[in-house]
Amino acid sequence: MCGITGIIHTNRQVSFDEIDRFTNMLEHRGPDDKGIFIKDNVAFGHRRLSILDLSPAGRNPLYKKFDDGSEYIITYNGEIFNFIELKNELIKYGYRFDTQTDTEVILAAYHKYGDECLHHFNGMWAFAILNLQTNDIFISRDRFGIKPLYYCTTPSSLYFASEIKAFLAIPEYSFEFDEIEVRKALSNVVNYEGNSHYTIFKNIYKLLPGYNLKIKNGIEASVEKWWFLENNIKETSLSYEEQKNEFKYLLLDAIKIRLRSDVNIGTSLSGGVDSSVIACAINHLFKENSNIQRIPKDLQSIFSITFPGSFLDEKEFIDIVIKEKNIKVKYLSISEPSEFDIIKSTYFSENLTISSLYPILQMYNLMRKNKVTVTLDGHGSDELLCGYSFYLNWQLNNFFPNLIYNFEKGILPAILKNFDITSMASGVEVRMPFLDHRLVSFIFSLPYCSIIGNGYTKRILRESFDDLVPFSIIYRQSKIGINSPLNSWFNTNLNNIVLSFFEDNFSKNNNFFDYKRLYQKFFEKTKLKNWQNNLEDFNQANELWIHLNLFLLNHLYIENNWKKYV
């Protein structure tokens, strides 16, 4: 798990200084090591978060020469969780390995299978492979977009990186908002991330989930889709009891292979159904002494966030799990952030978000301070198994098309981006068992009644794991999640920053949103510090935040004030 960069010039050689400066913008993603590779007009950079094979042999960019003379070099961010099985398969074909990494397995699989190697991978990734004979470059992003990849174009160059902020180091690129894209994002910030290869910044694009970017001869670029969810769904003929058994097997196996690590593993526990299932399943596997290969000594560290005095607080539910399973937890009580904290968290978020990511950043920072660099979390379950109340309002004949859309282009892409950006800000890798592609394909093969039934959403999850998770948690129907109590903060430490939003010329004269409407709705409320601690004002604060978010991004990225917050 790391930060990757690349530069491809059409008319000049890449200098060490430019790729080094570009790569160092992602030091937070990979604080353990750094690697640079340059060949004429192409350069790869890598910031390493050491997780598998902690020795120097695991350093990227990784070079490998094969028996037929083929030579490849890769820069890679992610994890291939089935690398042990795939490595054994490749050894049977005569491949030899010099490291204990999954990176080398990717190169061997690419040499053996070409582009089709992607279908052999169970994992999350964004990587670039350079063929040193042809100068062709193969860049790929995983099926569901768990790992990010952005690219920036200028008249004579193409740059790619794990995060948008890396492009701040490119002298020939100047950040500007794309007015059309900003308007789209403001109109529906939750659904914006997965619907287009554009971003809110001009000439910066995202490689969408399940897509490849190919560059021939170091010049000609083309984008193509390689993963199609609809092609991997087959209607099940299993009875409901058989479905439950298969679901439980797949999720437990997804957790098992995601416990493979040479460093400590933790779990973030919110008190909701999904994170509780992950925590309890790990506890079960650990006690059962299941046959899990390549696991660390410590895989039972639990971390939880509390919001004392706020209706967002879920400590009572967390305590139920902790007490019944007799596991230790490290609590982080979220105090009110300063203006500096909020602006810094916006710098890391680098995009529009529905709420401040500050609490999530703090949670992963706590993990890192406690020497945990890998965490298994419950992301993806809500989007797969209908964890939001609005799913219940969908008409049955449109249910599965809507579910697929929401999974691929709706809520999930934004969640994945936010949790990658917040975890990697502290050098922590998030693994998501619910997004094992085998489990995803199986869930989409199920009938409606297996997902919503007996008065519950997530029916098959609840009924498959009710023997491992406390009853009051597994059948819990309220949902809160990790959110920022902005409505409270707007009365206190963030009051001045909101007032400055209303007073700034950017807000008054912008072409993106209706300043007058926001002023009439929120200015007096903020000035009088009259935000209430309830759901209505919480939702209103999030509405205001999206626009405040844009104001802060303008301050950081367009007006170039980001250096104060690094």
XYZ file of C-alpha atoms in Angstrom:
566
model
C 0.000 0.000 0.000
C 1.661 3.140 -1.140
C 1.650 6.302 -3.205
C 2.597 6.071 -6.871
C 3.524 8.637 -9.487
C 4.537 8.652 -13.129
C 5.680 11.114 -15.766
C 5.602 10.577 -19.537
C 7.021 13.397 -21.649
C 6.598 13.397 -25.439
C 9.613 15.543 -26.289
C 12.144 15.486 -23.474
C 13.814 13.370 -20.825
C 12.433 13.303 -17.295
C 14.757 14.860 -14.731
C 15.374 13.296 -11.344
C 14.304 16.477 -9.557
C 10.849 16.609 -11.157
C 9.905 12.988 -10.452
C 11.422 13.199 -6.968
C 9.495 16.357 -6.103
C 6.292 14.885 -7.582
C 6.680 11.648 -5.595
C 7.478 13.363 -2.308
C 4.059 15.037 -2.379
C 2.755 11.584 -1.399
C 5.155 10.935 1.463
C 2.218 10.523 3.885
C 1.004 7.519 1.873
C 4.379 5.822 2.091
C 6.483 6.999 5.025
C 8.708 3.888 5.103
C 10.717 4.131 1.882
C 11.006 5.779 -1.533
C 11.993 4.622 -5.011
C 12.566 6.377 -8.337
C 13.023 4.913 -11.826
C 13.835 6.931 -14.953
C 14.239 5.779 -18.543
C 14.528 8.638 -21.019
C 11.087 10.273 -21.291
C 9.397 7.987 -18.717
C 9.723 8.000 -14.931
C 7.989 6.129 -12.117
C 7.972 7.158 -8.471
C 6.935 5.286 -5.345
C 6.424 6.075 -1.661
C 6.335 2.812 0.267
C 4.136 1.718 3.133
C 5.833 -1.576 4.016
C 3.301 -4.366 4.637
C 4.527 -7.495 2.811
C 8.255 -8.348 2.760
C 9.565 -5.490 4.869
C 13.085 -5.941 3.524
C 14.634 -3.702 0.828
C 13.699 -6.430 -1.673
C 10.119 -5.213 -1.473
C 11.001 -1.717 -2.655
C 9.225 -0.220 -5.678
C 9.520 0.507 -8.537
C 10.268 -3.216 -8.843
C 12.223 -4.576 -11.822
C 11.974 -8.157 -13.107
C 13.609 -9.903 -16.046
C 12.093 -13.153 -17.315
C 13.697 -16.171 -18.972
C 12.593 -15.062 -22.456
C 14.427 -11.749 -22.021
C 11.315 -9.685 -21.286
C 11.926 -6.871 -18.815
C 9.251 -5.053 -16.852
C 9.188 -2.479 -14.094
C 6.175 -1.703 -11.912
C 5.067 0.997 -9.492
C 2.190 -0.328 -7.435
C -0.318 0.720 -4.798
C -2.539 -1.921 -3.235
C -2.687 -5.557 -2.205
C -3.372 -8.787 -4.102
C -4.805 -10.898 -1.286
C -4.641 -14.218 -3.145
C -0.977 -13.725 -4.033
C 0.068 -16.931 -2.233
C -2.242 -19.125 -4.321
C -1.373 -17.252 -7.515
C 2.348 -17.504 -6.809
C 2.068 -21.278 -6.346
C 0.183 -21.504 -9.641
C 2.885 -19.524 -11.466
C 5.672 -21.627 -9.935
C 4.100 -24.651 -11.623
C 4.618 -22.850 -14.947
C 8.310 -22.417 -14.153
C 8.341 -18.905 -12.729
C 10.916 -18.106 -10.053
C 10.577 -15.452 -7.368
C 13.185 -13.420 -5.542
C 10.969 -11.638 -3.005
C 8.089 -12.382 -0.634
C 5.961 -9.599 -2.153
C 2.689 -9.601 -4.033
C 4.261 -7.010 -6.358
C 6.514 -9.592 -7.995
C 3.501 -11.900 -8.409
C 1.713 -9.162 -10.380
C 4.657 -8.864 -12.793
C 4.851 -12.629 -13.292
C 1.089 -12.875 -13.823
C 1.228 -10.014 -16.343
C 4.051 -11.767 -18.200
C 2.093 -15.034 -18.226
C -1.462 -13.826 -18.899
C -1.124 -10.312 -20.313
C -4.104 -8.044 -19.639
C -6.104 -11.077 -18.534
C -3.995 -11.269 -15.375
C -6.431 -8.821 -13.777
C -9.133 -11.486 -13.679
C -6.795 -13.671 -11.606
C -6.388 -10.992 -8.917
C -8.462 -10.814 -5.747
C -7.558 -7.453 -4.326
C -7.353 -3.703 -4.646
C -4.842 -1.917 -6.811
C -3.634 0.896 -8.971
C -0.414 0.105 -10.759
C 1.640 0.988 -13.829
C 3.861 -1.494 -15.670
C 6.483 -0.375 -18.197
C 7.658 -2.834 -20.837
C 11.309 -1.878 -21.149
C 11.599 -3.306 -24.677
C 8.571 -1.594 -26.270
C 8.125 1.388 -23.925
C 4.433 0.458 -23.675
C 2.840 1.328 -20.341
C -0.071 -0.596 -18.818
C -1.946 1.213 -16.036
C -4.812 -0.502 -14.215
C -7.324 0.207 -11.470
C -9.160 -2.470 -9.476
C -12.724 -3.592 -10.124
C -14.485 -1.300 -7.669
C -12.012 1.570 -7.389
C -10.806 0.916 -3.857
C -7.412 2.344 -4.828
C -7.340 5.703 -6.637
C -5.507 6.797 -9.757
C -5.552 10.291 -11.278
C -3.841 11.619 -14.373
C -3.124 15.106 -15.594
C -2.475 16.189 -19.157
C -0.490 19.140 -20.476
C 0.420 19.909 -24.113
C 3.588 17.799 -23.973
C 3.192 15.467 -20.986
C 1.030 13.021 -19.051
C 1.361 12.695 -15.286
C -0.334 10.148 -13.021
C -0.545 9.884 -9.239
C -2.473 8.327 -6.361
C -3.795 11.719 -5.223
C -4.698 15.004 -6.855
C -2.526 17.037 -4.495
C 0.599 15.514 -6.055
C 0.008 17.665 -9.146
C 0.744 20.734 -7.028
C 4.398 19.845 -7.638
C 4.109 20.119 -11.448
C 5.441 23.522 -12.545
C 3.739 23.451 -15.951
C 0.308 22.760 -14.444
C -1.761 25.485 -12.790
C -4.837 24.512 -10.760
C -8.158 25.877 -12.010
C -11.713 24.849 -11.228
C -13.695 23.294 -14.057
C -16.921 25.300 -13.767
C -19.148 22.650 -15.325
C -17.761 19.909 -13.103
C -17.951 21.995 -9.924
C -21.610 22.700 -10.620
C -22.261 18.992 -11.140
C -20.479 18.125 -7.905
C -22.350 20.763 -5.890
C -25.689 19.555 -7.233
C -25.083 15.985 -6.034
C -21.818 15.616 -4.174
C -22.537 12.016 -3.114
C -23.032 10.712 -6.660
C -20.394 12.800 -8.403
C -17.308 10.663 -7.842
C -18.366 7.581 -9.815
C -20.158 9.174 -12.750
C -17.396 10.678 -14.827
C -13.677 10.503 -15.519
C -13.544 14.266 -14.949
C -12.705 15.972 -11.644
C -13.530 19.462 -10.389
C -10.082 20.628 -11.612
C -9.344 21.320 -15.277
C -7.197 18.732 -17.056
C -7.102 16.356 -14.086
C -8.963 13.099 -14.660
C -9.649 9.958 -12.689
C -9.172 6.472 -14.050
C -12.568 4.995 -13.284
C -13.009 1.696 -11.390
C -12.445 -1.369 -13.534
C -10.605 0.579 -16.253
C -7.145 0.382 -17.818
C -5.073 3.181 -19.318
C -2.675 2.030 -22.046
C 0.132 4.145 -23.451
C 1.771 2.826 -26.630
C 5.353 3.765 -27.379
C 5.229 6.215 -24.494
C 2.890 8.520 -26.473
C -0.514 7.189 -27.674
C -2.971 6.865 -24.753
C -6.258 4.958 -24.677
C -8.700 4.086 -21.889
C -10.716 0.861 -21.822
C -13.027 -0.901 -19.388
C -11.936 -4.379 -18.303
C -14.407 -5.308 -15.525
C -18.167 -5.599 -16.088
C -20.224 -6.444 -13.014
C -23.211 -7.518 -15.111
C -21.070 -10.198 -16.782
C -20.220 -11.695 -13.400
C -23.753 -12.163 -12.055
C -25.542 -15.489 -12.356
C -28.929 -16.050 -10.752
C -28.568 -18.487 -7.866
C -30.425 -21.784 -7.643
C -29.504 -22.269 -3.978
C -32.097 -22.488 -1.220
C -32.023 -19.698 1.360
C -30.239 -21.894 3.895
C -27.632 -22.764 1.267
C -27.332 -19.073 0.392
C -26.601 -18.253 4.040
C -23.919 -20.939 4.216
C -22.279 -19.727 1.022
C -22.467 -16.085 2.113
C -20.859 -16.870 5.450
C -18.118 -18.936 3.840
C -17.304 -16.223 1.293
C -17.191 -13.404 3.842
C -15.088 -15.384 6.320
C -12.698 -16.373 3.533
C -12.532 -12.757 2.351
C -11.559 -11.782 5.898
C -9.015 -14.610 6.160
C -7.030 -13.620 3.087
C -7.173 -9.950 4.136
C -5.431 -10.874 7.391
C -2.264 -11.674 5.433
C 0.287 -9.129 6.553
C 3.798 -8.756 7.964
C 2.657 -5.819 10.151
C -0.009 -5.377 12.831
C -3.693 -5.348 11.909
C -6.547 -3.407 13.506
C -10.256 -2.810 13.046
C -12.338 0.341 13.338
C -15.537 -0.401 15.268
C -18.404 2.078 15.000
C -21.085 0.065 16.773
C -23.006 -0.543 13.556
C -23.789 -3.909 11.996
C -20.994 -4.009 9.405
C -17.993 -3.077 11.531
C -19.296 -5.323 14.323
C -19.470 -8.289 11.939
C -15.857 -7.729 10.867
C -14.588 -7.343 14.458
C -16.498 -10.383 15.707
C -15.504 -12.509 12.714
C -11.806 -11.749 13.267
C -12.257 -12.583 16.931
C -13.907 -15.884 15.930
C -11.185 -16.814 13.434
C -8.475 -15.972 15.943
C -10.048 -18.108 18.683
C -10.743 -20.973 16.288
C -7.075 -20.877 15.239
C -8.206 -21.048 11.618
C -5.626 -21.979 9.026
C -4.609 -18.488 7.940
C -1.295 -18.057 6.154
C 1.062 -15.111 6.626
C -0.652 -13.373 9.556
C 0.889 -11.036 12.147
C 0.959 -11.607 15.903
C -1.384 -8.685 16.583
C -4.655 -8.685 14.625
C -7.130 -7.820 17.391
C -6.567 -4.070 17.922
C -9.926 -2.274 17.998
C -10.315 1.496 17.546
C -13.499 3.488 18.054
C -14.610 7.114 17.860
C -16.982 8.740 20.331
C -18.775 12.096 20.198
C -19.603 12.966 23.826
C -22.775 15.020 24.148
C -23.772 14.566 20.502
C -26.633 12.506 19.087
C -23.970 11.028 16.772
C -22.328 9.158 19.650
C -22.522 5.331 19.425
C -20.419 4.330 22.423
C -23.248 2.346 24.038
C -23.349 0.025 21.015
C -19.574 -0.305 20.812
C -19.483 -1.281 24.505
C -21.924 -4.130 23.901
C -19.581 -5.753 21.378
C -16.471 -5.128 23.460
C -17.995 -6.577 26.621
C -19.456 -9.718 25.048
C -16.329 -10.552 23.044
C -13.934 -9.565 25.845
C -11.691 -7.564 23.534
C -9.850 -4.353 24.253
C -10.620 -1.079 22.509
C -8.858 2.249 22.174
C -11.408 5.077 22.225
C -10.873 8.412 20.547
C -13.107 11.141 21.884
C -13.493 13.693 19.102
C -13.026 17.197 20.432
C -13.833 20.323 18.489
C -11.257 20.960 15.765
C -9.548 24.291 15.259
C -9.819 26.271 12.041
C -6.342 25.016 11.159
C -7.455 21.392 11.689
C -10.437 21.804 9.382
C -8.450 23.510 6.630
C -5.722 20.870 6.877
C -8.285 18.059 6.659
C -9.734 19.770 3.557
C -6.263 19.853 2.013
C -6.037 16.091 2.480
C -9.584 15.482 1.219
C -8.751 17.466 -1.981
C -12.348 17.280 -3.179
C -15.929 18.110 -2.243
C -17.300 15.977 0.577
C -20.728 15.844 2.172
C -19.197 16.558 5.587
C -15.778 17.231 7.079
C -13.476 14.214 7.106
C -11.707 15.427 10.247
C -12.957 12.648 12.630
C -11.982 9.880 10.205
C -8.533 11.396 9.750
C -8.143 11.420 13.526
C -9.186 7.776 13.840
C -6.549 6.533 11.403
C -3.966 8.818 12.968
C -4.685 7.085 16.305
C -4.097 3.704 14.656
C -0.760 4.788 13.260
C 0.341 6.150 16.636
C -0.457 2.714 18.076
C 1.723 0.982 15.455
C -1.194 -0.387 13.447
C -0.769 0.103 9.702
C -3.467 -2.235 8.334
C -7.152 -2.206 9.239
C -10.090 -4.376 8.150
C -13.239 -2.259 7.956
C -16.871 -2.770 6.948
C -17.134 -0.419 3.963
C -19.299 -1.531 1.042
C -21.896 -3.504 2.967
C -24.479 -0.707 3.008
C -24.258 -0.327 -0.763
C -24.417 -4.081 -1.379
C -27.045 -5.071 1.173
C -29.292 -2.001 1.309
C -28.147 -0.403 4.548
C -29.838 2.932 3.867
C -33.535 3.517 4.502
C -34.208 4.914 1.013
C -33.679 1.445 -0.486
C -37.021 0.449 1.016
C -38.796 2.985 -1.208
C -37.554 1.514 -4.477
C -40.034 -0.290 -6.716
C -39.269 -3.989 -7.002
C -38.997 -3.999 -10.811
C -36.217 -1.353 -10.678
C -34.563 -2.604 -7.511
C -31.504 -4.392 -8.883
C -30.711 -1.869 -11.662
C -30.854 0.865 -9.007
C -28.717 -1.190 -6.629
C -26.058 -1.773 -9.285
C -26.050 1.920 -10.192
C -25.695 2.969 -6.580
C -22.883 0.474 -6.070
C -20.930 1.412 -9.187
C -21.728 5.098 -9.651
C -23.659 6.338 -6.612
C -22.633 6.374 -2.978
C -19.848 3.769 -2.921
C -17.232 5.546 -5.105
C -17.348 8.615 -2.838
C -17.010 6.454 0.287
C -14.024 4.588 -1.146
C -12.256 7.805 -2.096
C -12.859 9.361 1.323
C -11.618 6.372 3.285
C -8.560 5.889 1.097
C -7.604 9.546 1.412
C -8.161 9.700 5.176
C -6.431 6.426 6.039
C -3.442 7.031 3.794
C -2.986 10.526 5.209
C -1.579 8.687 8.241
C -0.013 5.805 6.331
C -2.726 3.244 7.180
C -4.058 0.660 4.715
C -7.795 -0.093 4.744
C -8.903 -3.541 3.609
C -12.559 -4.158 2.829
C -13.764 -7.778 2.996
C -17.272 -6.877 1.789
C -15.701 -5.811 -1.517
C -14.157 -9.186 -2.282
C -15.312 -9.606 -5.895
C -16.496 -13.164 -5.241
C -18.835 -11.918 -2.509
C -20.031 -8.969 -4.603
C -20.955 -11.217 -7.536
C -22.721 -13.631 -5.187
C -24.770 -10.918 -3.479
C -25.970 -9.522 -6.801
C -27.100 -13.035 -7.767
C -29.481 -13.238 -4.787
C -33.235 -12.626 -4.886
C -34.687 -9.514 -3.275
C -36.077 -11.464 -0.305
C -32.580 -12.605 0.705
C -31.436 -9.007 0.998
C -34.590 -7.398 2.379
C -36.872 -9.687 4.378
C -38.314 -10.484 7.797
C -38.600 -6.732 8.382
C -34.851 -6.100 7.914
C -32.403 -4.833 5.363
C -29.153 -6.835 5.133
C -31.181 -9.932 5.927
C -28.626 -12.515 4.782
C -25.804 -10.780 6.644
C -27.765 -10.568 9.883
C -29.045 -14.143 9.764
C -25.680 -15.609 8.710
C -23.729 -13.957 11.531
C -26.221 -13.781 14.399
C -24.288 -16.591 16.111
C -21.123 -14.456 16.232
C -22.437 -10.913 16.822
C -24.464 -9.752 19.854
C -28.204 -9.943 19.122
C -28.876 -6.269 19.897
C -26.192 -5.252 17.398
C -26.764 -7.667 14.519
C -30.482 -6.825 14.486
C -29.969 -3.138 15.143
C -31.949 -0.976 12.706
C -30.780 2.540 13.600
C -27.860 3.831 11.552
C -25.517 6.708 12.356
C -21.983 6.003 11.144
C -18.979 8.296 11.545
C -20.019 11.881 10.897
C -18.884 15.354 11.910
C -21.193 17.306 14.278
C -20.711 20.467 12.220
C -23.892 21.978 13.617
C -22.227 22.118 17.034
C -18.837 23.222 15.719
C -20.402 26.109 13.754
C -21.332 27.697 17.090
C -17.821 27.463 18.512
C -14.395 26.889 16.962
C -15.607 27.018 13.357
C -17.854 30.039 13.782
C -15.292 32.499 12.439
C -14.431 30.417 9.408
C -18.099 30.217 8.402
C -18.503 33.969 8.831
C -15.396 34.537 6.713
C -17.002 32.376 3.999
C -19.913 34.827 3.850
C -17.598 37.844 3.800
C -15.107 36.625 1.176
C -15.190 37.867 -2.432
C -14.919 34.321 -3.749
C -18.272 33.444 -2.165
C -19.954 36.729 -3.062
C -18.884 36.705 -6.714
C -18.659 33.003 -7.537
C -20.257 31.344 -10.584
C -20.917 28.043 -8.852
C -23.700 28.509 -6.264
C -26.376 30.941 -5.105
C -24.593 33.028 -2.480
C -27.672 35.102 -1.677
C -29.769 32.042 -0.825
C -27.100 30.656 1.494
C -26.622 34.043 3.145
C -30.324 34.431 3.844
C -30.605 30.900 5.156
C -27.487 30.605 7.315
C -25.739 33.901 8.024
C -27.858 35.110 10.973
C -27.998 31.615 12.417
C -24.207 31.460 12.383
C -23.669 35.011 13.601
C -26.015 34.399 16.558
C -24.453 30.970 17.187
C -27.882 29.430 17.026
C -27.106 26.019 15.523
C -28.991 23.264 17.382
C -27.854 19.752 18.319
C -30.480 17.850 16.336
C -30.881 16.005 13.040
C -32.475 18.940 11.185
C -29.588 21.307 11.911
C -27.072 18.518 11.332
C -28.443 18.128 7.780
C -28.480 21.890 7.245
C -24.877 22.149 8.430
C -23.872 19.537 5.856
C -25.657 21.559 3.169
C -23.639 24.623 4.120
C -20.435 22.596 4.486
C -20.374 21.555 0.823
C -20.119 25.223 -0.178
C -17.698 26.048 2.612
C -15.681 23.062 1.386
C -15.382 24.637 -2.089
C -14.345 27.946 -0.523
C -11.534 26.178 1.368
C -10.405 24.246 -1.714
C -10.190 27.523 -3.574
C -8.031 28.920 -0.765
C -5.760 25.864 -0.787
C -5.497 24.749 -4.402
C -6.419 27.724 -6.573
C -4.951 30.513 -4.438
C -1.993 28.223 -3.655
C -2.026 28.410 0.150
C -1.571 24.680 0.678
C 2.029 24.782 1.947
C 0.888 26.092 5.350
C -0.955 22.835 6.039
C 1.472 20.133 4.930
